[in-house]
Amino acid sequence: MATAPTQDGWPVNQAYQVTGMKPWAWNALVRFRFQLEDTIQRNCLFDQPKQTTPSSKDVTLWGVPLLPSKGHPGTNVVLCKFLEASGYRVPEAFEMLKETLRWRRMYVIDTIGDEQLGGDSEKFVYIDGVDREGRPVWFNTYGADLKDRELYSRHFGSSKSRTEFMRCIVQSLESGIEKLSFKDGGVDSLVHVADMTNLGNPKMKELKDILWTSLVICRHRYPEIIRRHIMINVPFWYYVFHKLSAKLVPWPNNSKFVLARPSRVTQTLLKYIEPEDLPRHYGGLKREGDDEFSELDKATEVVIGVKSAKRIVIPFTEAGATVVWDVAVVGGGVSYKEEFVPEDDCSYQVLIRKTKRLREVVRGSYYINEPGNIVITVRNKSFGKKKVLYRTKLKPTVPMYLLLKS
């Protein structure tokens, strides 16, 4: 079969081999490119052609030129997102693209990153770390963090403040998109983590409106930019509603939503985010401004059986350094203690931390003045297996008495 060139000179079969797309998907992309090229060349992307209408040949979306004949490697990636969101129906994809561009012009989205919005809103809507596949993680935690009534009223008390907060959400999303790479094999999507705490509170009904509006904007104005929505601390009524509606109306995008009740937040997030990249308040090991560990210091995972205990032994053959460690348990129901057990049988064991319940991420440290082992004993008192995460680091240390002596 002969290969028919596209409008900008690409052989169809060759392009199919390069992109790895299915033939029917590539055919839709070719038709989408033809229509977009023709519309932009005639300067009809926004309005009917007029001499006073600015040229649309330089129009971009998320930093990627949309004119196919420019040959930018990211154009196909962006167009495929609109095709995928519309079920590869070219007319619907084209209309969605046009509406997205009009919306961005109407609300001046391209320069939203330069705006000073909301003051402290970046504490509640922010990009932090990546998931296990390298996608930036976009956190929306205003449901959990805006508990103070005065703070809540400041952000949601008026139509103007709610509009500004929505712009903060879009501004944060745009900052995440700047970290993406729209090319074959690049990271071209985000993971969205939304904390739904207080969503059912009748005194905070604006939370639900803001969340729904943001989800609608993501779906229609940022198609396929969000790879997965992880909804945590989900109220029971919403959890049941979502499960039932997913069975009754099996929409294609239902698979993008992951729901976690409060008791399973950490377990769920760790499926998608490494413990070193997951913030401490969600059960991970990441601390803001941590000067001891970084995301490069990987954690070790151990599983403790039902009604059993495990000893984590960290050996040290040389003295003169301080060992630092983090310990976290996925779920509750365990107790632990920390000891230093010297190698010399004539030396005394040191109880670093007596037995207590492990409720959150614990950081400990101990100066090693002789060879021995740090022993962390974790006892599982529950009727289910528990996962424990820990990591250690050895830091050369000058003893205090030497510093005072000098």
CSV table of N, CA, C and O in Angstrom, one decimal, residues 128 276 278-281 285-295 297 326 363 391 393 395:
chain,number,residue,atom,x,y,z
A,128,ASP,N,4.0,19.1,45.0
A,128,ASP,CA,5.0,18.6,45.9
A,128,ASP,C,5.4,17.2,45.5
A,128,ASP,O,4.6,16.3,45.7
A,276,GLU,N,9.4,8.2,50.5
A,276,GLU,CA,10.3,9.3,50.6
A,276,GLU,C,9.7,10.6,50.0
A,276,GLU,O,10.2,11.7,50.3
A,278,LEU,N,6.3,11.1,50.0
A,278,LEU,CA,5.0,11.4,50.6
A,278,LEU,C,5.1,12.2,51.9
A,278,LEU,O,5.9,11.8,52.8
A,279,PRO,N,4.4,13.3,52.0
A,279,PRO,CA,4.5,14.1,53.2
A,279,PRO,C,4.2,13.4,54.5
A,279,PRO,O,3.4,12.4,54.5
A,280,ARG,N,4.9,13.8,55.6
A,280,ARG,CA,4.8,13.1,56.8
A,280,ARG,C,3.4,13.0,57.4
A,280,ARG,O,2.9,12.0,57.9
A,281,HIS,N,2.6,14.1,57.2
A,281,HIS,CA,1.2,14.2,57.7
A,281,HIS,C,0.3,13.2,57.0
A,281,HIS,O,-0.8,13.0,57.5
A,285,LEU,N,7.5,9.7,54.7
A,285,LEU,CA,8.7,10.1,55.4
A,285,LEU,C,9.2,11.5,55.1
A,285,LEU,O,10.2,11.9,55.6
A,286,LYS,N,8.5,12.2,54.2
A,286,LYS,CA,9.0,13.5,53.8
A,286,LYS,C,8.7,14.6,54.8
A,286,LYS,O,7.5,14.7,55.2
A,287,ARG,N,9.7,15.3,55.2
A,287,ARG,CA,9.5,16.5,56.1
A,287,ARG,C,9.9,17.8,55.3
A,287,ARG,O,10.9,17.8,54.6
A,288,GLU,N,9.2,18.8,55.6
A,288,GLU,CA,9.5,20.1,54.9
A,288,GLU,C,10.8,20.6,55.5
A,288,GLU,O,11.0,20.7,56.7
A,289,GLY,N,11.8,21.0,54.7
A,289,GLY,CA,13.0,21.6,55.1
A,289,GLY,C,13.9,20.6,55.8
A,289,GLY,O,14.7,20.9,56.7
A,290,ASP,N,13.8,19.3,55.5
A,290,ASP,CA,14.6,18.2,56.2
A,290,ASP,C,16.0,18.4,55.9
A,290,ASP,O,16.5,18.4,54.7
A,291,ASP,N,16.9,18.5,56.9
A,291,ASP,CA,18.3,18.6,56.7
A,291,ASP,C,19.0,17.2,57.0
A,291,ASP,O,20.3,17.2,57.1
A,292,GLU,N,18.3,16.2,57.3
A,292,GLU,CA,18.8,14.9,57.6
A,292,GLU,C,18.7,13.9,56.4
A,292,GLU,O,19.7,13.3,56.0
A,293,PHE,N,17.5,13.8,55.8
A,293,PHE,CA,17.3,12.9,54.7
A,293,PHE,C,16.8,13.7,53.5
A,293,PHE,O,16.2,14.8,53.6
A,294,SER,N,16.9,13.0,52.3
A,294,SER,CA,16.3,13.6,51.1
A,294,SER,C,15.5,12.4,50.4
A,294,SER,O,15.5,11.3,50.9
A,295,GLU,N,14.9,12.8,49.3
A,295,GLU,CA,14.1,11.7,48.6
A,295,GLU,C,15.1,10.6,48.0
A,295,GLU,O,14.6,9.6,47.6
A,297,ASP,N,17.3,9.1,49.8
A,297,ASP,CA,17.5,8.2,50.9
A,297,ASP,C,16.3,7.2,51.0
A,297,ASP,O,15.3,7.5,51.6
A,326,ASP,N,14.5,7.0,60.6
A,326,ASP,CA,13.1,7.3,60.5
A,326,ASP,C,12.4,5.9,60.5
A,326,ASP,O,12.8,5.0,59.9
A,363,ARG,N,11.4,9.9,64.3
A,363,ARG,CA,12.8,10.1,64.0
A,363,ARG,C,13.6,9.9,65.3
A,363,ARG,O,13.3,10.6,66.3
A,391,ARG,N,14.4,4.0,57.4
A,391,ARG,CA,15.7,4.3,56.7
A,391,ARG,C,16.7,4.9,57.8
A,391,ARG,O,16.3,5.4,58.8
A,393,LYS,N,20.8,6.8,58.4
A,393,LYS,CA,21.9,7.5,57.8
A,393,LYS,C,22.9,7.7,58.9
A,393,LYS,O,22.6,8.0,60.1
A,395,LYS,N,26.1,9.8,60.3
A,395,LYS,CA,26.7,11.1,60.2
A,395,LYS,C,28.0,11.2,61.1
A,395,LYS,O,27.9,11.0,62.3
